[in-house]
PDB file of C-alpha atoms and ligand atoms in Angstrom:
ATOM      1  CA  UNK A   1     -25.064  16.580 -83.164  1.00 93.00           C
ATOM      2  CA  UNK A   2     -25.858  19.443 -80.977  1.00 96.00           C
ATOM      3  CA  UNK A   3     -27.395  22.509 -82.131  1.00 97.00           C
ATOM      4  CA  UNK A   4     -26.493  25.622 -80.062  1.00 98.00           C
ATOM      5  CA  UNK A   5     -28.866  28.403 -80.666  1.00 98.00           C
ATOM      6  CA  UNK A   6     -28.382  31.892 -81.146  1.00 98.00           C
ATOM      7  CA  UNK A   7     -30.162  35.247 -78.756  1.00 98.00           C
ATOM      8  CA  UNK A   8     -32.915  35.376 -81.630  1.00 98.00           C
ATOM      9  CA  UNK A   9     -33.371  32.217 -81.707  1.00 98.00           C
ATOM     10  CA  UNK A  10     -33.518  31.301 -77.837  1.00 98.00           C
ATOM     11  CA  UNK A  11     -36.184  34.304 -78.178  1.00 98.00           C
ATOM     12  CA  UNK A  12     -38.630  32.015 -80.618  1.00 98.00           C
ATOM     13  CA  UNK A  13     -38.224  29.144 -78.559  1.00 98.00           C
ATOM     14  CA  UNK A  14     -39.120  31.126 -75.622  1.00 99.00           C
ATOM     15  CA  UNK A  15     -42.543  32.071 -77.342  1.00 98.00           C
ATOM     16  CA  UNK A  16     -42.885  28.181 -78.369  1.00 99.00           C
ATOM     17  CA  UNK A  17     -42.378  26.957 -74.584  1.00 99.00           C
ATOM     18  CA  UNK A  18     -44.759  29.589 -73.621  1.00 99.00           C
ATOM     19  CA  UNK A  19     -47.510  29.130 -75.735  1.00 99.00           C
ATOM     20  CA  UNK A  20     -47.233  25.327 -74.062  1.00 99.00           C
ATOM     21  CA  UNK A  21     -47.390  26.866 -70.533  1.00 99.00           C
ATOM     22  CA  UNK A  22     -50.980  28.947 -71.205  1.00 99.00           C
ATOM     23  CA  UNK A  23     -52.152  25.637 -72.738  1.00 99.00           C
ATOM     24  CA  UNK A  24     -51.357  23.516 -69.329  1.00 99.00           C
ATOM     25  CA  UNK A  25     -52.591  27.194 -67.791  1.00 99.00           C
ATOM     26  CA  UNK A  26     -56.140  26.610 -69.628  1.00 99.00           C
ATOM     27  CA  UNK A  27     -55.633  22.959 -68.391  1.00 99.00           C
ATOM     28  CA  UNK A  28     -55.470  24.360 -65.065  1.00 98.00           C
ATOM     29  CA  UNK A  29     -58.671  25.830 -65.498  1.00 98.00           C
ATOM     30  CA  UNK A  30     -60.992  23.561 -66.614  1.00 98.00           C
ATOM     31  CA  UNK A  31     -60.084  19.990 -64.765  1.00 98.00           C
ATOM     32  CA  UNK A  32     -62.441  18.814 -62.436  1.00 98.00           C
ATOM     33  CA  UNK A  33     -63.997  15.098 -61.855  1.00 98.00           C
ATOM     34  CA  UNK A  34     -66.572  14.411 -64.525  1.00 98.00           C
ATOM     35  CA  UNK A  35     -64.045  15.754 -67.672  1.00 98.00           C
ATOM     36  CA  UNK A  36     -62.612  13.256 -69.649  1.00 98.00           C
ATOM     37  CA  UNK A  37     -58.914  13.578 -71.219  1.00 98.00           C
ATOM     38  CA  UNK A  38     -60.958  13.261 -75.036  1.00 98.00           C
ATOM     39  CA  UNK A  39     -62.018  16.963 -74.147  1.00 98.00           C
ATOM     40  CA  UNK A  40     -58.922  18.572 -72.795  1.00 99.00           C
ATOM     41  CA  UNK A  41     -57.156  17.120 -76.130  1.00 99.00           C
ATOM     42  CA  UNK A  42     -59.337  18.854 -78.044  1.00 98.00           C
ATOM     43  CA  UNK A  43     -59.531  21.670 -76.177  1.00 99.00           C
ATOM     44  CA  UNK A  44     -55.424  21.612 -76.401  1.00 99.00           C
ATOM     45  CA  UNK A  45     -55.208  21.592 -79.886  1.00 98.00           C
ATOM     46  CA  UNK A  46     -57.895  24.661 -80.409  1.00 98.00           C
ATOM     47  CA  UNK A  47     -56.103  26.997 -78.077  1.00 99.00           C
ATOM     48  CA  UNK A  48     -52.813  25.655 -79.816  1.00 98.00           C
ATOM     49  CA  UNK A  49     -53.999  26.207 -83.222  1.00 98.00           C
ATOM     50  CA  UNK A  50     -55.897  29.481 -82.379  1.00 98.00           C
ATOM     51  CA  UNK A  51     -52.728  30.980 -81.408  1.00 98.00           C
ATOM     52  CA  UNK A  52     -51.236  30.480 -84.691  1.00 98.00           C
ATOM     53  CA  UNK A  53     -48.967  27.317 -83.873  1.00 98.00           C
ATOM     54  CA  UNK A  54     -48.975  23.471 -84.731  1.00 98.00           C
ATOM     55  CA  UNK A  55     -49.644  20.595 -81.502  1.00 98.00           C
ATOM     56  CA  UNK A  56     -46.368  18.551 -82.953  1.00 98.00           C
ATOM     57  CA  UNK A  57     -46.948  15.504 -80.889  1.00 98.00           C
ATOM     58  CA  UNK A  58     -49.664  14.870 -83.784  1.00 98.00           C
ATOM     59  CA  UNK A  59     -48.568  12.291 -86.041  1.00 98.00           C
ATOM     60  CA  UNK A  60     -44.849  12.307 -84.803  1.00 98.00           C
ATOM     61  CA  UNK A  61     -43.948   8.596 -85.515  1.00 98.00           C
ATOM     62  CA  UNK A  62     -47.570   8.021 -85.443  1.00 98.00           C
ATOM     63  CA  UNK A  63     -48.674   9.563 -82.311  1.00 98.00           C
ATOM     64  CA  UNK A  64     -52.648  10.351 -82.999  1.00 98.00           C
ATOM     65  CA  UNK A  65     -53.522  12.832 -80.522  1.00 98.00           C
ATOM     66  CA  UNK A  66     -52.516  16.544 -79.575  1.00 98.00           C
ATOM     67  CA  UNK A  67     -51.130  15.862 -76.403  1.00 99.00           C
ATOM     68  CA  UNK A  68     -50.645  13.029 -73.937  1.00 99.00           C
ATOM     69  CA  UNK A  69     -52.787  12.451 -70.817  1.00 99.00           C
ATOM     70  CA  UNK A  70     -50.940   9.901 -68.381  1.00 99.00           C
ATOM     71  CA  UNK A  71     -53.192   9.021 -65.539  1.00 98.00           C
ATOM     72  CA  UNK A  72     -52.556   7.510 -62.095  1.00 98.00           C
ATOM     73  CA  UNK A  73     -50.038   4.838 -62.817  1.00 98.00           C
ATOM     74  CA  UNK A  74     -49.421   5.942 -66.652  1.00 99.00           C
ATOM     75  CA  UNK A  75     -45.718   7.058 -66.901  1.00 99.00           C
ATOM     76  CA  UNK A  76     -46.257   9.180 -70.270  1.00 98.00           C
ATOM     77  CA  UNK A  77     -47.480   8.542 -73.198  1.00 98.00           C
ATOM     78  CA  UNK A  78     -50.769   7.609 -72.297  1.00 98.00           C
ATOM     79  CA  UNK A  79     -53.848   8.626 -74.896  1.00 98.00           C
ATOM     80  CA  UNK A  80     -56.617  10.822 -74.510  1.00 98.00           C
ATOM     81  CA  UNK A  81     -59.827   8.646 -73.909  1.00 98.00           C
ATOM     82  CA  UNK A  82     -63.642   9.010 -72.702  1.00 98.00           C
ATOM     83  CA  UNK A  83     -62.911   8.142 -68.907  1.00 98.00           C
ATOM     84  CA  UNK A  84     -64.420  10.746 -66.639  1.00 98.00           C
ATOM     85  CA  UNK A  85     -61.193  11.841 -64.190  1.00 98.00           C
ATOM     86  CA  UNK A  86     -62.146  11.485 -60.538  1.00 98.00           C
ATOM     87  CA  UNK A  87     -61.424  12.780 -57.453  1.00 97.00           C
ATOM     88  CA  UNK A  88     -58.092  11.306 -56.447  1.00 97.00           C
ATOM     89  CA  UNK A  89     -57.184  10.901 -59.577  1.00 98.00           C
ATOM     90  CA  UNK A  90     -53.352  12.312 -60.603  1.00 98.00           C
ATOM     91  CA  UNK A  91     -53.246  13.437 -64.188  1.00 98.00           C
ATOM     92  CA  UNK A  92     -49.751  14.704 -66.480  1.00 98.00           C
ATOM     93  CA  UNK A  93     -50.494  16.621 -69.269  1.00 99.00           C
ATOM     94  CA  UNK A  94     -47.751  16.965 -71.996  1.00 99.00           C
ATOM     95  CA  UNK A  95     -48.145  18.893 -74.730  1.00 99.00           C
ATOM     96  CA  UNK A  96     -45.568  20.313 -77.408  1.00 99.00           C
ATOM     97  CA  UNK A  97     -46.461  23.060 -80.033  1.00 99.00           C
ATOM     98  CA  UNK A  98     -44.190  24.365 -83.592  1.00 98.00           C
ATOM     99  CA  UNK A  99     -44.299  28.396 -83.711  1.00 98.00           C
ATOM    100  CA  UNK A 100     -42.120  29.877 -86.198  1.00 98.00           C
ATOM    101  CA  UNK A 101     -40.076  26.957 -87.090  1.00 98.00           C
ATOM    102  CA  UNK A 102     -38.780  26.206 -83.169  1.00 98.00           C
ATOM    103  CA  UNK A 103     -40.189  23.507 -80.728  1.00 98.00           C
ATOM    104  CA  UNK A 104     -41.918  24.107 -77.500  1.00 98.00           C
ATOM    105  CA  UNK A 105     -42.509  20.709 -75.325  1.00 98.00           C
ATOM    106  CA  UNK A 106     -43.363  20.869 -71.549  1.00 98.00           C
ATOM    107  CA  UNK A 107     -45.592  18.700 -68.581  1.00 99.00           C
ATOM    108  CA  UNK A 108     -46.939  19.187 -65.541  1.00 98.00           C
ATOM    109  CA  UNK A 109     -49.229  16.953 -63.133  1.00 98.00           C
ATOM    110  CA  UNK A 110     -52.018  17.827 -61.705  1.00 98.00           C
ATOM    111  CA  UNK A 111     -53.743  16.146 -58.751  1.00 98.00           C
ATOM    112  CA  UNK A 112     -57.870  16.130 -58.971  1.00 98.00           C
ATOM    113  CA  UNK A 113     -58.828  16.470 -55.528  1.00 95.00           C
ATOM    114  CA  UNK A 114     -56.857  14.981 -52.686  1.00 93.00           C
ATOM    115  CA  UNK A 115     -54.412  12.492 -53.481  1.00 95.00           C
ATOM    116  CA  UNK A 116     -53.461  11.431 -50.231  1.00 97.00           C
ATOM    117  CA  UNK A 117     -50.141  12.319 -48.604  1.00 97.00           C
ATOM    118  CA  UNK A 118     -48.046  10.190 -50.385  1.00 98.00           C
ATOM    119  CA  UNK A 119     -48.679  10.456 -53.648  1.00 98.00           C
ATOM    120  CA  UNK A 120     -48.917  14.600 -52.946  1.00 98.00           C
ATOM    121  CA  UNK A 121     -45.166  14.296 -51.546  1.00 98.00           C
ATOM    122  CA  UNK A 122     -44.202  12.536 -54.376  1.00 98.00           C
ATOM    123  CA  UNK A 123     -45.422  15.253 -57.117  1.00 98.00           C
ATOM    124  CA  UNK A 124     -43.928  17.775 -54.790  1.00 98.00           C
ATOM    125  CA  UNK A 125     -40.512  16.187 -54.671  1.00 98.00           C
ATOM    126  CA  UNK A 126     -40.602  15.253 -58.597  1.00 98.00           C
ATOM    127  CA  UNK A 127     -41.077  19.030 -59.225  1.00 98.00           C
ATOM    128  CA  UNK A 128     -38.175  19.888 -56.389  1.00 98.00           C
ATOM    129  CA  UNK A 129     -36.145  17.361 -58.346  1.00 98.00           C
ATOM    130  CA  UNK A 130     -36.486  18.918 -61.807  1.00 99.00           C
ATOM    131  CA  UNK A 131     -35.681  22.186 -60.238  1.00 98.00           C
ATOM    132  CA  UNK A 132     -32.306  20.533 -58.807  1.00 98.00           C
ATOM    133  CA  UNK A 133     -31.526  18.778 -62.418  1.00 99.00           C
ATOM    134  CA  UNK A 134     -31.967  22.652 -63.460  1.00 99.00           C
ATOM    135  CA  UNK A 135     -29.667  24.325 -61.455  1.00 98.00           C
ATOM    136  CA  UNK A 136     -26.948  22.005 -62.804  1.00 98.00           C
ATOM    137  CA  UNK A 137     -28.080  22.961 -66.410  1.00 99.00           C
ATOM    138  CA  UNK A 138     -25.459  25.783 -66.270  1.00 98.00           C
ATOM    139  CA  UNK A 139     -22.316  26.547 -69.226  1.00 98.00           C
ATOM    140  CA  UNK A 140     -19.304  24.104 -68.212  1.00 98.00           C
ATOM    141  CA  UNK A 141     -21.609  21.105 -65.887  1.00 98.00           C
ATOM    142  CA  UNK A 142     -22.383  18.398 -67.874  1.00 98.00           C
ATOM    143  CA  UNK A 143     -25.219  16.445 -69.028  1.00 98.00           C
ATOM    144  CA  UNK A 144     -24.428  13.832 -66.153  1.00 99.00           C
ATOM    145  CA  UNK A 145     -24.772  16.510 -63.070  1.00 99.00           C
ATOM    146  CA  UNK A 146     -28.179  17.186 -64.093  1.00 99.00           C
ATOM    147  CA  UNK A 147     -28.806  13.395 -64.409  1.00 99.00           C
ATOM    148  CA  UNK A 148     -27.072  13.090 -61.149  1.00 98.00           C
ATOM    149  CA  UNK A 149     -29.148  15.914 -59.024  1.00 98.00           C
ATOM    150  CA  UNK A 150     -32.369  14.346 -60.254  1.00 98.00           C
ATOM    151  CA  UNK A 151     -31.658  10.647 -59.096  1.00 98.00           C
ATOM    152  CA  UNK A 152     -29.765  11.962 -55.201  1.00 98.00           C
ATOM    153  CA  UNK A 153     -33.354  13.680 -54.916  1.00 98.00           C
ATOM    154  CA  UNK A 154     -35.993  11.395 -55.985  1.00 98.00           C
ATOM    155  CA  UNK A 155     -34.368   8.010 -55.369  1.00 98.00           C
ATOM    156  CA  UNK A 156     -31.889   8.140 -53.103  1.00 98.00           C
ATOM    157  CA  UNK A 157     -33.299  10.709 -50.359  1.00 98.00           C
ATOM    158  CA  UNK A 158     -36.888   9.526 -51.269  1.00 98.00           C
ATOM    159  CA  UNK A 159     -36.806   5.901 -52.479  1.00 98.00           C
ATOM    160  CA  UNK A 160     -38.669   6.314 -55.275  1.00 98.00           C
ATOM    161  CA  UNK A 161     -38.327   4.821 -58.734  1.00 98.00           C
ATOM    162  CA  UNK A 162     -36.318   6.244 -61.674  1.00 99.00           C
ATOM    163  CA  UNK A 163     -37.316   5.103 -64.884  1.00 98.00           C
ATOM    164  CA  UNK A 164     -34.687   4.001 -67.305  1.00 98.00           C
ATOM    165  CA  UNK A 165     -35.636   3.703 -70.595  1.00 98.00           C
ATOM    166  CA  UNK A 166     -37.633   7.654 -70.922  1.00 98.00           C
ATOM    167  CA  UNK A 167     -35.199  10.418 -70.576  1.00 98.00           C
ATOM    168  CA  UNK A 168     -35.043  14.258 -71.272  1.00 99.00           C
ATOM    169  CA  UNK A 169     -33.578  15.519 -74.371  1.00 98.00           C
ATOM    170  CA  UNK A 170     -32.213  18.469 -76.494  1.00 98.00           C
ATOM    171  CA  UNK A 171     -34.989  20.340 -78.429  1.00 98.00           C
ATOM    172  CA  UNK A 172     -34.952  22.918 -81.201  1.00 98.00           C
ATOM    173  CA  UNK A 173     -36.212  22.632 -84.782  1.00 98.00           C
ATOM    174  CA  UNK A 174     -36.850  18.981 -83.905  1.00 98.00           C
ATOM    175  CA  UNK A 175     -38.764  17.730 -81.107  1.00 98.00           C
ATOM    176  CA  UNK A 176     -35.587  15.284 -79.842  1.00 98.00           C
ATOM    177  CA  UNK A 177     -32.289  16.392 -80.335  1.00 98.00           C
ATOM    178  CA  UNK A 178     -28.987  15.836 -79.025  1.00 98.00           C
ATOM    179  CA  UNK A 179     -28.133  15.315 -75.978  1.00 98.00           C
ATOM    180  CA  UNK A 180     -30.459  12.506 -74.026  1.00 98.00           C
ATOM    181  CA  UNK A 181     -30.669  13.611 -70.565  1.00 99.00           C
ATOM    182  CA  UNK A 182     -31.461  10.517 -68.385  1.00 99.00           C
ATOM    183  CA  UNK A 183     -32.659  11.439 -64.876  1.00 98.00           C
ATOM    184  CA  UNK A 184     -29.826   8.838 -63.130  1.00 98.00           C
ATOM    185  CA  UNK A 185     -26.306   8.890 -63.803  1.00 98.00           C
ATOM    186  CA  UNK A 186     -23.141  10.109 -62.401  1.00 98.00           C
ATOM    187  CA  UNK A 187     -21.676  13.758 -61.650  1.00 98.00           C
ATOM    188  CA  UNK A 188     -19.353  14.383 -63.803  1.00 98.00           C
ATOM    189  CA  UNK A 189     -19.974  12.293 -67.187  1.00 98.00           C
ATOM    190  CA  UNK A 190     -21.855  12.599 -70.479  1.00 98.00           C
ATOM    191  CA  UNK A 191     -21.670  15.428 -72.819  1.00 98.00           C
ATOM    192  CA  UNK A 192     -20.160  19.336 -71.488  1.00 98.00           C
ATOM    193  CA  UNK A 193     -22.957  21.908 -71.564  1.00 98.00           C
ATOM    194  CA  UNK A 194     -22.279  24.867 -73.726  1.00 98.00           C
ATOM    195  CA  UNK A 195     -24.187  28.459 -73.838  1.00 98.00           C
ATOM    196  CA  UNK A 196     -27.314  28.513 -76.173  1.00 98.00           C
ATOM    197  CA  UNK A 197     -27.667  24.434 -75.615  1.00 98.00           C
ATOM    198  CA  UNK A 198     -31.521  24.485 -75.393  1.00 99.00           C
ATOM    199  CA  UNK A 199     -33.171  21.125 -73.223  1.00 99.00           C
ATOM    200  CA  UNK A 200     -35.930  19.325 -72.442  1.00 99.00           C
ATOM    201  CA  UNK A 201     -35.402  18.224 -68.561  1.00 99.00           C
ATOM    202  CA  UNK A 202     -38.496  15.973 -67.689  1.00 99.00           C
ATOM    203  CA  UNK A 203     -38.093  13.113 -64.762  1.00 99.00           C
ATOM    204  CA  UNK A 204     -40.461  10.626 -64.729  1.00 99.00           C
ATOM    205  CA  UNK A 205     -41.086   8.971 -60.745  1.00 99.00           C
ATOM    206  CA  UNK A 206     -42.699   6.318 -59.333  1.00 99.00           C
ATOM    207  CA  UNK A 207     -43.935   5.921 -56.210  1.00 98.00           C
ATOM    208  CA  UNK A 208     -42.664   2.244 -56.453  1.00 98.00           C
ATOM    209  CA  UNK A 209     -40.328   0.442 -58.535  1.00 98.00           C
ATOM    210  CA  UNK A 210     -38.726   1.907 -61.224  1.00 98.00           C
ATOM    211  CA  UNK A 211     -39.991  -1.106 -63.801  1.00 98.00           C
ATOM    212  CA  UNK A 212     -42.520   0.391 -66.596  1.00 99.00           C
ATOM    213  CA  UNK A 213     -43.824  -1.988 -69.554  1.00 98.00           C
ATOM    214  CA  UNK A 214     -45.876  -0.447 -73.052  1.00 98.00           C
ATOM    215  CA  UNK A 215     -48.737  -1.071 -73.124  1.00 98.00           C
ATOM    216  CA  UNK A 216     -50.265  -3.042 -76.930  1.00 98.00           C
ATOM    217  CA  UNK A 217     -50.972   0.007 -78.755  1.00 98.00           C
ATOM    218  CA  UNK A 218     -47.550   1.048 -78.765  1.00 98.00           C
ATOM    219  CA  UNK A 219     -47.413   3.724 -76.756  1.00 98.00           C
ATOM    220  CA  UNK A 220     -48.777   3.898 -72.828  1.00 98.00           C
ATOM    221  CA  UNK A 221     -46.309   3.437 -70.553  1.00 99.00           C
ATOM    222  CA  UNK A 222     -46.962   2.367 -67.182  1.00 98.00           C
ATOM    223  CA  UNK A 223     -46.063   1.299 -64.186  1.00 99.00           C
ATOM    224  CA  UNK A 224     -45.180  -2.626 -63.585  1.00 98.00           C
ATOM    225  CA  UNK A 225     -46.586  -2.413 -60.420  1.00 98.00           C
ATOM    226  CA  UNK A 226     -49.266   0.110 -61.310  1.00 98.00           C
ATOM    227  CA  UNK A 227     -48.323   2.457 -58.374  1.00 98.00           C
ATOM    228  CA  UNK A 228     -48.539   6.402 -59.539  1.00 98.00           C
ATOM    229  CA  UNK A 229     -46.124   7.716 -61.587  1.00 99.00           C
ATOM    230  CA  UNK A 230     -45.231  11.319 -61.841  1.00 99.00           C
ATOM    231  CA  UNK A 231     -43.721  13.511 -64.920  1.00 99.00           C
ATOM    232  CA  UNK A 232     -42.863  17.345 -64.737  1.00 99.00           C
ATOM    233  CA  UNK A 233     -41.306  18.989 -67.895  1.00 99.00           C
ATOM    234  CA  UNK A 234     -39.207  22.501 -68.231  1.00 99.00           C
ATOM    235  CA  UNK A 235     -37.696  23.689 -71.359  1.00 99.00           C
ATOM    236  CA  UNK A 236     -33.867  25.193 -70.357  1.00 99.00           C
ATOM    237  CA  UNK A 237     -31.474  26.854 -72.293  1.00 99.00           C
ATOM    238  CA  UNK A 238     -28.076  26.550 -70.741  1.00 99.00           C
ATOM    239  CA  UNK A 239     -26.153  29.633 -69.979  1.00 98.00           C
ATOM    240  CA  UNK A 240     -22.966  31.009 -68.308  1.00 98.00           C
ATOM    241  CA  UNK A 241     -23.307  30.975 -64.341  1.00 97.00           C
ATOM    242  CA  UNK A 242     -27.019  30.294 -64.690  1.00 98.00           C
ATOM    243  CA  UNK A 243     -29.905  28.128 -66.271  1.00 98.00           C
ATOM    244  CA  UNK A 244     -32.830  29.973 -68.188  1.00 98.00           C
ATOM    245  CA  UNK A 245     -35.673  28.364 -67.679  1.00 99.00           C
ATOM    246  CA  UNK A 246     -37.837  29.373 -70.959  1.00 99.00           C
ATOM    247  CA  UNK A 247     -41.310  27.710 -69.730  1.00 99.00           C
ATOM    248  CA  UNK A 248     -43.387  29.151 -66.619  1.00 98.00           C
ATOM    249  CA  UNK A 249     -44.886  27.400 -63.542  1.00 98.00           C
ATOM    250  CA  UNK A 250     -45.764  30.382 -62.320  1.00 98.00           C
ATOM    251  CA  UNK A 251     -49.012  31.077 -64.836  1.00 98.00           C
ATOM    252  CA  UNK A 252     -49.971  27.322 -64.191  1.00 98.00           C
ATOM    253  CA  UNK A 253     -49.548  27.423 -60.378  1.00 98.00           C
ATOM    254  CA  UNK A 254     -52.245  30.491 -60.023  1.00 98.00           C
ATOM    255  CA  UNK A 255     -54.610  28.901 -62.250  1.00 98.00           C
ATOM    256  CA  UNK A 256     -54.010  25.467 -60.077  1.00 98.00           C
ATOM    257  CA  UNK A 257     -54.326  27.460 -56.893  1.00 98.00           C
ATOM    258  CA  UNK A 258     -57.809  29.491 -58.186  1.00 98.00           C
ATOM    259  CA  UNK A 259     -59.248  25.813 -59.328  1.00 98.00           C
ATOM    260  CA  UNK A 260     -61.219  24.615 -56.262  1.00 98.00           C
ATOM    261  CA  UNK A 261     -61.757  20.937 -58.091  1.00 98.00           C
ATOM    262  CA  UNK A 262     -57.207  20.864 -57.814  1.00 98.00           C
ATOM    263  CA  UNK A 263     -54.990  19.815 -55.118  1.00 97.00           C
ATOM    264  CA  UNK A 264     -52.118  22.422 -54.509  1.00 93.00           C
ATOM    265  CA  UNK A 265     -50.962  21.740 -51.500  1.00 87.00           C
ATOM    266  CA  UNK A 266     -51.478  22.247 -47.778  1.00 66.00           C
TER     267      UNK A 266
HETATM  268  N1  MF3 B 301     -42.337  15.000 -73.844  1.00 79.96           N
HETATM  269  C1  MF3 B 301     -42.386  13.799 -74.629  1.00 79.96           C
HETATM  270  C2  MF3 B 301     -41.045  13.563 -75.248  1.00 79.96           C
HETATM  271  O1  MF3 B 301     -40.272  14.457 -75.271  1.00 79.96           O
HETATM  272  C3  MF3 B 301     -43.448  13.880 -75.622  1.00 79.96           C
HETATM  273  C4  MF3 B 301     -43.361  13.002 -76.812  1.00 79.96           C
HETATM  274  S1  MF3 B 301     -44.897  12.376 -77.086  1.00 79.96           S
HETATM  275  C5  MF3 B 301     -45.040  12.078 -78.701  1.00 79.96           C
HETATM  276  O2  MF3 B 301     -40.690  12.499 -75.667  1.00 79.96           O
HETATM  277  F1  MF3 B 301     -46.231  11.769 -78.895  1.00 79.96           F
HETATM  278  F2  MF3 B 301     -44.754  13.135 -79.384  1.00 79.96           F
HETATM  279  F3  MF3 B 301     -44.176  11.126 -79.042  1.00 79.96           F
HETATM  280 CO1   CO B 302     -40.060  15.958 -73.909  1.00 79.96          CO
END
């Protein structure tokens, strides 16, 4: 079922998607070589909890950290440990948060020092992608169009692979909701998008083949041919004529371009 929400409540879950961009903004801040993802979990749920909210990836179906740190060829998923990041080293953080009731669940990746060309054009054109899959998230489209933009960018212009069995989804007073937004498909199918339809738009890219296999504990997903994978994650709520995006980049970007130890471009 899909759950449309109302102004007030686009409003909370604007504050919940928020509060998960100054986490990945404090993220921003304090990632360097040496740090391992242990701390920045912590160091997630604190802020989280300090500003009066709940990390929700805790516990759900088991999940035992605050937020997932998916390095190098890790798709998502992948657990907070004691490995010092190093230079070179990509790293997505996702993190979602409960604030009054209403979800907030958004990623970004972050490249410690210089990743080389390639992998750098391949977190650029993930992020171009999402913003593509975006613009289709408009009153009328449907769920396919998004799916649709994401795939011409990232795999057809690009050759890179689209995994299949992770997609984007709604969000609301549950972390997954109705619809599933895969980031492949066809223009013109799947579900119609209505105002106040609130979604979680996250592709997932490799640099290689598509193919990703879980790892034994359950959850780490990575590549099968352990090239990097990339993940970028917007909260949208789905309007007439245009898509709101209710997360912000823009907070993240500064604190990415101020953080000497970060690769932001040339
Ligand atoms: N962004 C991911 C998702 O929407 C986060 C889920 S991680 C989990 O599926 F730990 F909560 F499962
Ligand atoms: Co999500």
């Amino acid at each position: 079922m899909m759950h449309y929400k109302t102004k007030p409540e686009i409003e909370l879950m604007r504050n919940s998607a928020l509060l998960v961009s100054r986490t990945l903004t404090e993220m921003a801040k304090v990632l360097r070589p040496g740090i391992t993802t242990l701390e920045l979990d912590k160091l997630i749920g604190e802020f989280i909890r300090d500003n009066g909210a709940i990390p929700s990836f805790l516990n759900y179906r088991g999940y035992p950290f605050n937020s997932c740190t998916s390095v190098n060829d890790v798709v998502v998923h992948g657990f907070p440990n004691k490995t010092e990041l190093r230079d070179g080293d990509i790293i997505s953080i996702d993190i979602g948060v409960i604030k009054e009731r209403y979800h907030g669940d958004h990623a970004y990746t972050f490249a410690i020092g210089d990743p080389g060309p390639d992998v750098w054009q391949l977190i650029r054109v993930t992020k171009e992608s999402l913003y593509k899959g975006i613009e289709k998230a408009v009153a009328g489209n449907r769920v396919g169009d998004i799916s649709f933009a994401i795939q011409e960018h990232t795999e057809k212009k690009h050759g890179y692979g689209v995994v299949r069995e992770l997609v984007g989804h709604g969000l609301g007073t549950e972390l997954h909701e109705d619809p599933q937004v895969p980031n492949y498909g066809r223009r013109g199918s799947l579900q119609k998008l209505k105002e106040g339809l609130v979604l979680a738009i996250e592709p997932m890219i490799n640099l290689g083949k598509r193919d990703v296999y879980t790892e034994s504990d359950g959850w780490t997903v990575r590549t099968v041919d352990h090239k990097y994978s990339v993940h970028f994650e917007h909260d949208v709520c789905v309007q007439k004529g245009h898509a709101d995006i209710l997360s912000d980049y823009s907070i993240i970007e500064a604190a990415e371009k101020a953080n000497p130890h970060l690769f932001s471009g040339n």
